[in-house]
C-alpha positions as CSV (number, residue, x, y, z in Angstrom):
1,F,16.5,1.4,17.5
2,A,13.0,0.2,16.8
3,S,13.0,-3.5,15.9
4,Y,12.5,-2.9,12.2
5,Y,15.5,-0.6,11.7
6,G,18.6,-2.3,10.4
7,D,21.5,-2.2,8.0
8,H,20.7,-1.4,4.3
9,M,17.8,0.9,5.1
10,V,16.7,3.9,3.1
11,L,15.8,7.1,5.0
12,Q,13.8,9.9,3.5
13,Q,15.9,12.5,1.7
14,K,15.3,16.3,1.7
15,P,13.4,18.5,1.8
16,S,12.0,16.4,4.6
17,G,14.0,15.2,7.6
18,A,14.0,11.5,8.4
19,V,12.6,10.5,11.8
20,V,14.6,8.0,13.8
21,W,13.4,6.5,17.0
22,G,14.0,3.6,19.4
23,H,14.0,2.4,23.0
24,G,16.2,3.2,25.9
25,E,16.5,3.5,29.7
26,L,13.9,5.8,31.0
27,G,15.3,9.3,31.5
28,A,18.6,8.6,29.7
29,V,20.0,10.7,27.0
30,V,20.6,9.1,23.6
31,T,23.2,10.5,21.2
32,L,22.7,9.8,17.6
33,T,25.6,10.2,15.1
34,L,25.4,10.1,11.3
35,S,28.8,9.3,9.7
36,G,30.0,9.2,6.2
37,A,31.9,6.3,4.5
38,S,35.3,7.7,5.7
39,G,34.1,8.0,9.3
40,L,33.5,11.8,9.1
41,I,30.7,12.8,11.4
42,I,27.9,14.5,9.3
43,M,25.6,15.4,12.2
44,E,24.8,14.6,15.8
45,K,21.5,14.7,17.6
46,T,20.4,14.0,21.2
47,A,17.1,12.8,22.4
48,W,15.6,12.0,25.9
49,V,14.1,8.6,26.6
50,K,10.6,9.4,27.7
51,G,7.9,7.4,29.6
52,P,5.9,5.4,29.9
53,S,6.9,3.6,26.7
54,G,10.7,4.2,27.2
55,T,11.1,5.6,23.7
56,W,13.2,8.3,22.1
57,T,12.6,10.2,18.8
58,T,14.7,12.6,16.8
59,V,14.5,14.2,13.4
60,L,17.6,14.3,11.3
61,D,18.5,17.3,9.3
62,P,17.4,17.1,5.6
63,M,19.9,15.1,3.6
64,D,20.8,15.0,-0.1
65,R,20.2,11.6,-1.7
66,G,23.0,9.1,-1.6
67,G,25.2,7.2,0.8
68,P,26.4,5.0,2.3
69,Y,26.2,6.3,5.8
70,A,26.5,4.7,9.3
71,L,24.0,5.7,12.1
72,T,25.0,5.1,15.7
73,A,22.9,5.5,18.8
74,E,24.7,5.7,22.1
75,Q,23.3,5.6,25.7
76,G,26.0,5.6,28.3
77,L,28.4,2.7,27.5
78,E,25.9,1.1,25.2
79,N,25.8,1.7,21.4
80,V,24.2,0.3,18.3
81,T,25.5,1.1,14.8
82,L,23.6,0.6,11.6
83,Q,25.6,0.4,8.3
84,D,25.0,0.9,4.6
85,I,22.3,3.5,5.0
86,Y,21.2,5.6,2.0
87,F,19.0,8.6,1.7
88,G,16.3,8.6,-1.0
89,D,12.5,8.2,-1.2
90,V,10.5,5.9,1.0
91,W,7.2,4.4,-0.3
92,L,4.8,2.3,1.8
93,C,2.9,-0.4,-0.1
94,S,-0.2,-1.9,1.5
95,G,-3.4,-3.8,0.6
96,Q,-4.6,-7.4,0.2
97,S,-3.4,-10.4,-1.9
98,N,-2.8,-8.6,-5.2
99,M,-0.4,-6.4,-3.3
100,A,1.0,-9.4,-1.5
101,M,1.7,-11.4,-4.7
102,T,5.5,-11.8,-4.9
103,V,7.8,-11.4,-7.9
104,L,7.9,-15.2,-8.0
105,Q,4.3,-15.2,-9.0
106,V,4.1,-12.7,-11.8
107,A,4.5,-13.0,-15.6
108,N,8.1,-13.4,-16.7
109,A,9.1,-14.1,-13.1
110,S,12.4,-15.8,-13.8
111,Q,13.6,-12.7,-15.8
112,E,12.3,-10.3,-13.1
113,L,14.1,-12.3,-10.4
114,A,17.3,-12.4,-12.3
115,A,17.3,-8.7,-12.8
116,A,17.2,-8.0,-9.0
117,A,21.0,-7.7,-8.7
118,R,20.9,-4.7,-11.0
119,Y,19.1,-2.6,-8.4
120,P,21.2,-2.6,-5.2
121,Y,19.9,0.9,-4.3
122,V,16.3,-0.2,-4.1
123,R,16.0,-1.5,-0.6
124,I,13.1,-3.6,0.6
125,F,11.4,-4.3,4.0
126,A,8.3,-6.5,4.8
127,A,6.3,-6.4,8.0
128,A,4.9,-9.7,9.3
129,H,1.2,-10.4,9.6
130,A,-0.1,-9.1,13.0
131,R,-3.4,-7.9,14.4
132,S,-4.3,-6.1,17.6
133,E,-7.3,-4.8,19.4
134,V,-5.3,-1.8,20.5
135,E,-2.9,0.5,18.7
136,L,0.7,-0.7,19.0
137,E,3.8,1.4,19.2
138,D,6.1,-1.1,17.6
139,L,5.8,-4.0,15.1
140,E,5.4,-7.3,16.8
141,Q,7.5,-9.1,14.1
142,I,9.0,-8.6,10.7
143,D,9.2,-11.0,7.7
144,L,12.1,-9.3,5.9
145,P,14.4,-6.7,7.6
146,W,15.8,-3.9,5.4
147,S,17.6,-5.8,2.7
148,V,19.4,-5.4,-0.7
149,P,17.1,-7.2,-3.2
150,T,17.9,-10.7,-4.3
151,A,16.1,-13.4,-6.3
152,E,15.4,-15.2,-3.0
153,N,13.9,-12.3,-1.0
154,L,11.9,-11.0,-4.0
155,G,10.4,-14.5,-4.6
156,H,10.4,-16.0,-1.1
157,G,7.1,-17.8,-1.7
158,N,3.5,-17.3,-2.8
159,F,1.9,-14.2,-1.2
160,T,4.7,-13.8,1.3
161,Y,7.5,-11.4,0.3
162,F,8.3,-9.4,-1.6
163,S,5.4,-7.6,-3.2
164,A,5.7,-7.6,-7.0
165,V,3.6,-4.4,-7.5
166,C,5.7,-2.6,-4.8
167,W,9.0,-3.9,-6.2
168,L,8.2,-3.1,-9.9
169,L,7.0,0.4,-8.9
170,G,10.1,1.1,-6.8
171,R,12.4,-0.2,-9.4
172,S,10.8,2.0,-12.0
173,L,11.0,5.0,-9.7
174,Y,14.7,4.4,-9.2
175,E,15.2,4.3,-13.0
176,A,13.2,7.5,-13.5
177,L,14.7,9.5,-10.6
178,G,18.1,8.1,-10.0
179,S,17.5,8.3,-6.2
180,P,17.7,5.3,-3.8
181,I,14.3,4.0,-3.1
182,G,13.1,2.4,0.2
183,L,10.0,0.1,-0.1
184,V,8.0,-1.0,2.9
185,E,5.5,-3.8,2.3
186,V,2.6,-4.1,4.8
187,A,0.0,-6.3,3.2
188,W,-2.4,-9.2,4.1
189,G,-4.5,-11.2,1.6
190,G,-8.3,-11.3,2.0
191,T,-8.6,-8.3,4.2
192,P,-11.2,-5.6,3.9
193,I,-10.5,-1.9,4.1
194,E,-12.2,-1.7,7.6
195,A,-9.3,-3.8,9.0
196,W,-6.8,-1.2,7.8
197,S,-8.9,1.8,9.1
198,S,-8.6,3.5,12.4
199,R,-11.7,4.0,14.5
200,R,-11.8,7.6,13.3
201,V,-12.5,6.3,9.8
202,L,-15.1,3.9,10.9
203,Q,-16.9,6.6,12.9
204,A,-16.7,9.1,10.0
205,C,-18.4,6.6,7.7
206,G,-21.0,5.4,10.2
207,L,-19.6,1.9,10.4
208,P,-19.6,-0.1,13.7
209,E,-16.3,-0.2,15.4
210,D,-16.9,-3.5,17.2
211,T,-18.1,-5.6,14.2
212,G,-15.8,-8.4,15.3
213,R,-17.4,-8.7,18.7
214,R,-21.1,-8.4,17.8
215,E,-23.3,-11.5,18.3
216,G,-25.3,-12.9,15.5
217,L,-24.8,-14.7,12.2
218,Q,-21.2,-15.5,11.4
219,I,-20.3,-14.7,7.8
220,S,-17.4,-16.5,6.2
221,L,-15.8,-14.4,3.5
222,W,-14.3,-17.6,1.9
223,H,-15.3,-21.2,1.5
224,G,-13.4,-24.2,2.8
225,A,-9.6,-24.1,2.6
226,C,-9.7,-20.5,1.5
227,F,-10.7,-19.4,5.0
228,N,-7.1,-19.7,5.9
229,L,-6.5,-16.0,5.3
230,K,-2.8,-16.1,6.2
231,A,-2.2,-18.4,3.3
232,A,-4.1,-16.1,1.0
233,L,-3.7,-18.5,-1.8
234,C,-7.2,-18.4,-3.1
235,F,-10.3,-16.3,-3.3
236,A,-13.4,-18.4,-3.7
237,P,-16.8,-17.0,-4.8
238,P,-18.4,-15.2,-1.9
239,L,-21.4,-16.5,-0.1
240,N,-24.6,-15.3,-1.6
241,L,-25.3,-12.8,1.1
242,A,-26.1,-9.1,0.5
243,L,-24.0,-7.1,2.9
244,S,-24.7,-3.4,3.2
245,S,-25.5,-0.8,5.7
246,S,-29.2,-1.6,5.2
247,T,-28.9,-5.3,6.0
248,S,-30.5,-6.6,9.2
249,L,-27.8,-9.3,9.6
250,H,-25.2,-8.8,12.3
251,Q,-21.8,-9.2,10.6
252,H,-19.3,-11.2,12.6
253,L,-15.9,-10.7,11.3
254,S,-12.9,-12.5,12.8
255,G,-9.1,-12.5,12.7
256,P,-7.6,-10.1,10.2
257,Q,-11.0,-9.1,8.9
258,T,-11.9,-7.4,12.1
259,P,-12.2,-3.6,11.9
260,S,-9.1,-1.7,12.9
261,V,-6.9,-4.7,13.8
262,L,-4.4,-4.2,11.0
263,W,-4.3,-0.5,11.4
264,N,-3.5,-1.1,15.1
265,A,-0.8,-3.7,14.6
266,M,0.7,-3.0,11.2
267,I,0.2,0.7,10.3
268,H,0.2,2.5,13.7
269,P,3.7,1.3,14.6
270,L,5.0,2.9,11.4
271,L,3.6,6.4,11.9
272,N,6.9,7.9,12.9
273,M,8.4,7.1,9.5
274,T,8.9,9.9,7.0
275,L,7.3,8.8,3.8
276,R,7.3,10.1,0.2
277,G,4.2,8.2,-1.0
278,V,1.8,5.3,-0.6
279,A,0.8,2.6,-3.1
280,W,-2.4,0.7,-2.3
281,Y,-4.0,-2.4,-4.0
282,Q,-7.1,-3.5,-2.1
283,G,-10.9,-3.8,-2.6
284,E,-11.7,-7.3,-3.6
285,A,-12.8,-8.2,-0.1
286,N,-15.1,-5.2,-0.2
287,T,-17.0,-6.4,-3.2
288,F,-19.2,-8.3,-0.8
289,L,-18.6,-6.4,2.5
290,N,-19.9,-2.8,2.8
291,T,-19.4,-2.3,-0.9
292,D,-21.4,0.9,-1.2
293,Q,-19.7,2.4,1.8
294,Y,-16.3,2.3,0.0
295,N,-16.9,5.7,-1.5
296,C,-16.6,6.9,2.1
297,T,-14.2,4.5,3.7
298,F,-11.5,4.8,1.0
299,P,-11.3,8.6,0.8
300,A,-11.5,8.7,4.6
301,L,-8.7,6.2,5.0
302,I,-6.5,8.2,2.7
303,A,-7.2,11.4,4.6
304,D,-6.7,9.7,8.0
305,W,-3.4,8.0,7.0
306,R,-2.1,11.4,5.7
307,W,-3.0,13.1,9.0
308,A,-1.5,10.2,11.1
309,F,1.8,10.0,9.2
310,H,2.2,13.8,9.1
311,T,1.5,14.0,12.9
312,G,3.6,10.9,13.7
313,S,6.6,12.2,11.8
314,A,6.6,15.5,13.6
315,G,5.4,17.2,10.4
316,Q,8.1,15.7,8.1
317,T,5.7,13.6,6.0
318,E,3.9,16.1,3.9
319,P,0.2,16.7,4.7
320,L,-0.9,15.8,1.2
321,L,1.1,12.5,1.1
322,P,0.8,11.2,-2.5
323,F,-1.4,8.2,-2.6
324,G,-1.6,5.9,-5.6
325,F,-3.9,2.9,-6.0
326,V,-4.8,0.1,-8.4
327,Q,-8.4,0.0,-9.6
328,L,-9.8,-3.5,-9.3
329,S,-9.0,-5.9,-12.2
330,T,-11.3,-8.8,-13.0
331,Y,-12.7,-12.0,-11.4
332,R,-15.4,-14.1,-13.1
333,R,-16.0,-13.9,-16.8
334,Q,-19.7,-13.3,-17.8
335,S,-20.7,-12.7,-14.2
336,A,-24.0,-10.8,-13.8
337,D,-22.9,-9.4,-10.4
338,D,-22.0,-5.7,-10.6
339,S,-20.2,-5.5,-7.2
340,F,-16.8,-5.2,-8.9
341,A,-18.1,-2.4,-11.1
342,R,-19.6,-0.6,-8.2
343,L,-16.4,-1.0,-6.2
344,R,-14.3,0.4,-9.1
345,W,-16.6,3.4,-9.2
346,H,-16.4,3.9,-5.4
347,Q,-12.6,3.7,-5.5
348,T,-12.8,7.2,-7.2
349,A,-15.4,8.5,-4.7
350,D,-18.0,8.1,-7.5
351,L,-16.3,10.8,-9.6
352,G,-14.6,8.4,-12.2
353,V,-11.1,9.8,-12.3
354,V,-8.5,11.0,-9.7
355,P,-7.2,13.3,-8.5
356,N,-10.5,14.9,-7.7
357,A,-12.1,17.2,-5.1
358,R,-12.7,14.4,-2.7
359,M,-9.4,12.7,-3.3
360,P,-6.7,15.3,-4.0
361,G,-3.1,14.2,-4.5
362,T,-4.1,10.7,-5.6
363,F,-3.4,8.7,-8.8
364,M,-4.9,5.5,-10.1
365,A,-3.8,2.5,-12.3
366,V,-6.7,1.2,-14.3
367,A,-6.4,-2.6,-14.5
368,M,-9.7,-3.9,-15.8
369,D,-8.1,-4.8,-19.1
370,L,-5.4,-7.0,-17.5
371,G,-7.6,-10.0,-16.6
372,D,-5.9,-13.4,-16.3
373,E,-8.6,-16.1,-16.5
374,Y,-6.0,-19.0,-16.3
375,S,-3.8,-17.6,-13.5
376,P,-2.7,-20.5,-11.4
377,Y,-3.4,-18.3,-8.3
378,G,-7.1,-17.8,-9.4
379,S,-8.5,-15.4,-11.9
380,I,-8.7,-12.7,-9.2
381,H,-4.9,-12.7,-9.1
382,P,-3.7,-11.6,-12.6
383,R,0.0,-12.1,-13.2
384,D,0.6,-9.0,-15.3
385,K,1.8,-6.7,-12.6
386,Q,4.3,-5.0,-14.9
387,N,1.6,-3.0,-16.6
388,V,0.0,-2.2,-13.2
389,A,3.4,-0.8,-12.0
390,H,3.9,1.2,-15.2
391,R,0.6,2.9,-14.9
392,L,1.3,3.6,-11.2
393,L,4.7,5.0,-12.2
394,L,3.1,7.5,-14.6
395,G,0.7,8.7,-11.9
396,A,3.5,8.9,-9.3
397,M,5.7,11.0,-11.7
398,A,2.9,13.4,-12.5
399,V,1.2,13.7,-9.0
400,A,4.0,13.0,-6.5
401,Y,6.9,14.4,-8.5
402,G,5.1,17.1,-10.5
403,E,6.3,16.1,-14.0
404,K,4.5,18.5,-16.2
405,G,2.7,17.5,-19.4
406,L,2.9,13.8,-18.5
407,V,-0.2,11.8,-19.6
408,F,-0.9,9.4,-16.7
409,Q,-4.6,8.4,-17.1
410,G,-6.8,7.4,-20.0
411,P,-9.5,9.4,-21.7
412,Y,-12.6,10.3,-19.8
413,P,-16.0,11.7,-21.1
414,T,-16.5,15.4,-20.8
415,R,-20.0,15.7,-22.2
416,A,-22.8,13.7,-23.9
417,I,-25.2,15.2,-26.4
418,L,-28.5,13.4,-27.3
419,E,-29.8,13.6,-30.9
420,V,-33.4,12.6,-30.2
421,T,-34.6,12.5,-33.8
422,R,-31.8,10.3,-35.0
423,G,-31.7,8.1,-31.9
424,L,-28.0,8.8,-31.3
425,L,-25.9,9.8,-28.3
426,N,-22.6,11.6,-29.0
427,V,-20.0,11.2,-26.2
428,T,-17.0,13.6,-26.2
429,Y,-13.8,12.5,-24.5
430,S,-11.0,14.5,-23.0
431,Q,-8.2,12.9,-25.1
432,E,-7.7,11.5,-28.6
433,L,-9.2,8.0,-28.8
434,I,-7.8,4.7,-30.0
435,C,-10.6,2.2,-30.5
436,R,-9.3,-1.4,-30.1
437,Q,-12.6,-3.2,-30.0
438,R,-15.4,-1.4,-31.7
439,D,-18.0,-4.2,-31.5
440,A,-17.6,-4.6,-27.7
441,Q,-20.8,-4.3,-25.7
442,A,-19.3,-1.8,-23.3
443,F,-21.8,1.1,-23.4
444,E,-25.2,1.0,-21.8
445,V,-27.9,3.6,-21.4
446,C,-30.5,3.9,-18.7
447,C,-33.9,3.8,-20.4
448,S,-36.8,4.5,-18.2
449,S,-39.6,6.9,-17.5
450,Q,-38.4,7.1,-13.9
451,A,-35.0,7.1,-12.3
452,S,-35.6,4.0,-10.3
453,P,-35.5,1.2,-11.1
454,C,-33.3,1.9,-14.1
455,Q,-33.5,-0.3,-17.2
456,W,-30.1,-0.6,-18.7
457,L,-29.9,-1.4,-22.4
458,L,-26.9,-1.9,-24.6
459,A,-25.9,1.1,-26.8
460,P,-23.9,-0.1,-29.8
461,V,-21.0,2.0,-31.1
462,V,-21.8,3.2,-34.6
463,A,-18.9,5.6,-35.0
464,V,-15.6,6.6,-33.4
465,G,-14.0,10.0,-34.1
466,S,-10.8,11.5,-32.8
467,H,-12.5,12.5,-29.5
468,T,-16.0,11.3,-29.9
469,V,-18.0,8.0,-29.7
470,T,-21.5,7.9,-31.3
471,L,-23.9,5.4,-29.8
472,A,-27.1,4.0,-31.2
473,L,-30.2,4.2,-28.9
474,S,-32.6,2.2,-31.0
475,G,-33.6,0.1,-28.1
476,C,-34.4,3.1,-25.9
477,R,-37.8,4.5,-26.6
478,T,-38.3,6.5,-23.4
479,L,-36.1,8.9,-21.6
480,V,-32.3,8.4,-21.5
481,L,-31.5,9.0,-17.8
482,G,-28.0,7.6,-17.6
483,L,-24.9,6.3,-19.4
484,R,-22.3,3.8,-18.2
485,Y,-19.2,2.2,-19.7
486,A,-17.4,-1.1,-18.8
487,W,-19.9,-1.7,-16.0
488,A,-19.1,-5.4,-15.5
489,E,-17.0,-7.8,-13.5
490,W,-15.0,-8.7,-16.6
491,P,-15.6,-5.8,-19.0
492,C,-13.0,-6.5,-21.7
493,E,-10.4,-8.9,-23.0
494,Y,-6.7,-8.7,-22.2
495,Q,-5.4,-5.3,-23.3
496,A,-8.4,-5.0,-25.6
497,C,-10.9,-2.7,-23.9
498,P,-12.8,-0.6,-26.5
499,L,-11.2,2.7,-25.8
500,Y,-7.6,3.8,-25.1
501,N,-5.5,6.9,-25.6
502,S,-2.5,7.2,-27.9
503,Q,-0.2,6.3,-24.9
504,G,-2.0,2.9,-24.5
505,L,-3.9,3.8,-21.3
506,P,-7.4,2.5,-21.1
507,A,-10.4,4.7,-20.6
508,P,-11.7,4.1,-17.0
509,P,-15.2,2.8,-16.3
510,F,-17.8,5.4,-15.5
511,L,-21.4,5.8,-14.5
């Protein structure tokens, strides 16, 4: 079998068929047998070992959830048997350091680790850090083979394994569905989206594919000790350099920052897997690298991963693979930099909410109200991953599992009406509003006689109705050309943004 198969794994249940693959002697026939706990043979499959890679692949018949099963591959007199296999739903979790934070690092860590033993049917796997200039067919190394969760392998160390966001989401999915859950962690702190993107994505978004090999100014994304990306323990303020498609500086990115190297080494080897969904937490590195291209690179990555996993799994992973993500939380309080705000906006393809026309089949966990200024891992690494996972769960149940009537996102404005004579702006929202911080300076209007440059002025809240917010425009004596909400690096206090719905979900930022 491929090196990352092993005992205790979860394979995708019906209606899809799980793909199984491995290595063998060129030209040989491999017989694959799935057996029940009593030894009763459930199914047999045969596959030819093909060149030049010497690999074989087969698709199992769709299986109901449950287990345990044994899976045996035979070639001549040789055989390998994997035990304690279950069928359920398999989710891939990827991103940078907020995805890599382990259960050991989160709020109430000791209680979370102690609870691990209650979830023996949530199985976990973590790929090791690896990068490559070419697409690999197999993982070079693994950090955690398929395992039953324990306090040790959920809290192995800081930013190692196992991902807290991934675990808490998977555990919640198990509680909601009753199906075994397989979780595959593929994360690396401090990495930009370009590193996780195939060359197809880079081409589609007009980004250079060979950024890591261009001569010119070398730009360090971190200061001092933080340049050790594998440690991923810190995230220092970025160098004061404007990086965009219009910059004349040649960007020299190295190691895991290099375009496509993580796609090549950590995602491409997994494409045969049949998946049920993806969870993604990434973007901090792109608040100072190609920030305003993220509205292309992120939707393009989602579309490309969907195509690649669907194709690689012989059509078993559905074409519109559900894709959930965490919108960026916070970093520096009272920072005047708006790169975090722009990145949050670009995470929705500049449409504010998902799913949308450019990002169908997606769901988002808003996290800007979960800031953690005194996190021992730096303020960019908030410890409240439980609320993050809960918000992802709501989106997964609604979008991936089709639960009707489930509210999974906060209120969003549907229209704004200007009362010129009274100097007021009435903003109507899609849901009933709960106002937790009426005096917050969260709304701004663009006051200018021309669209650019825009002069943004605070618009105080003067009234909040069941679905409306009324803003005062006393400082705006010219045209009102725009409106924005929570447009800041640290827009609100912990669980105290101005607007929520009755389910406690925050209104997302908008422009």
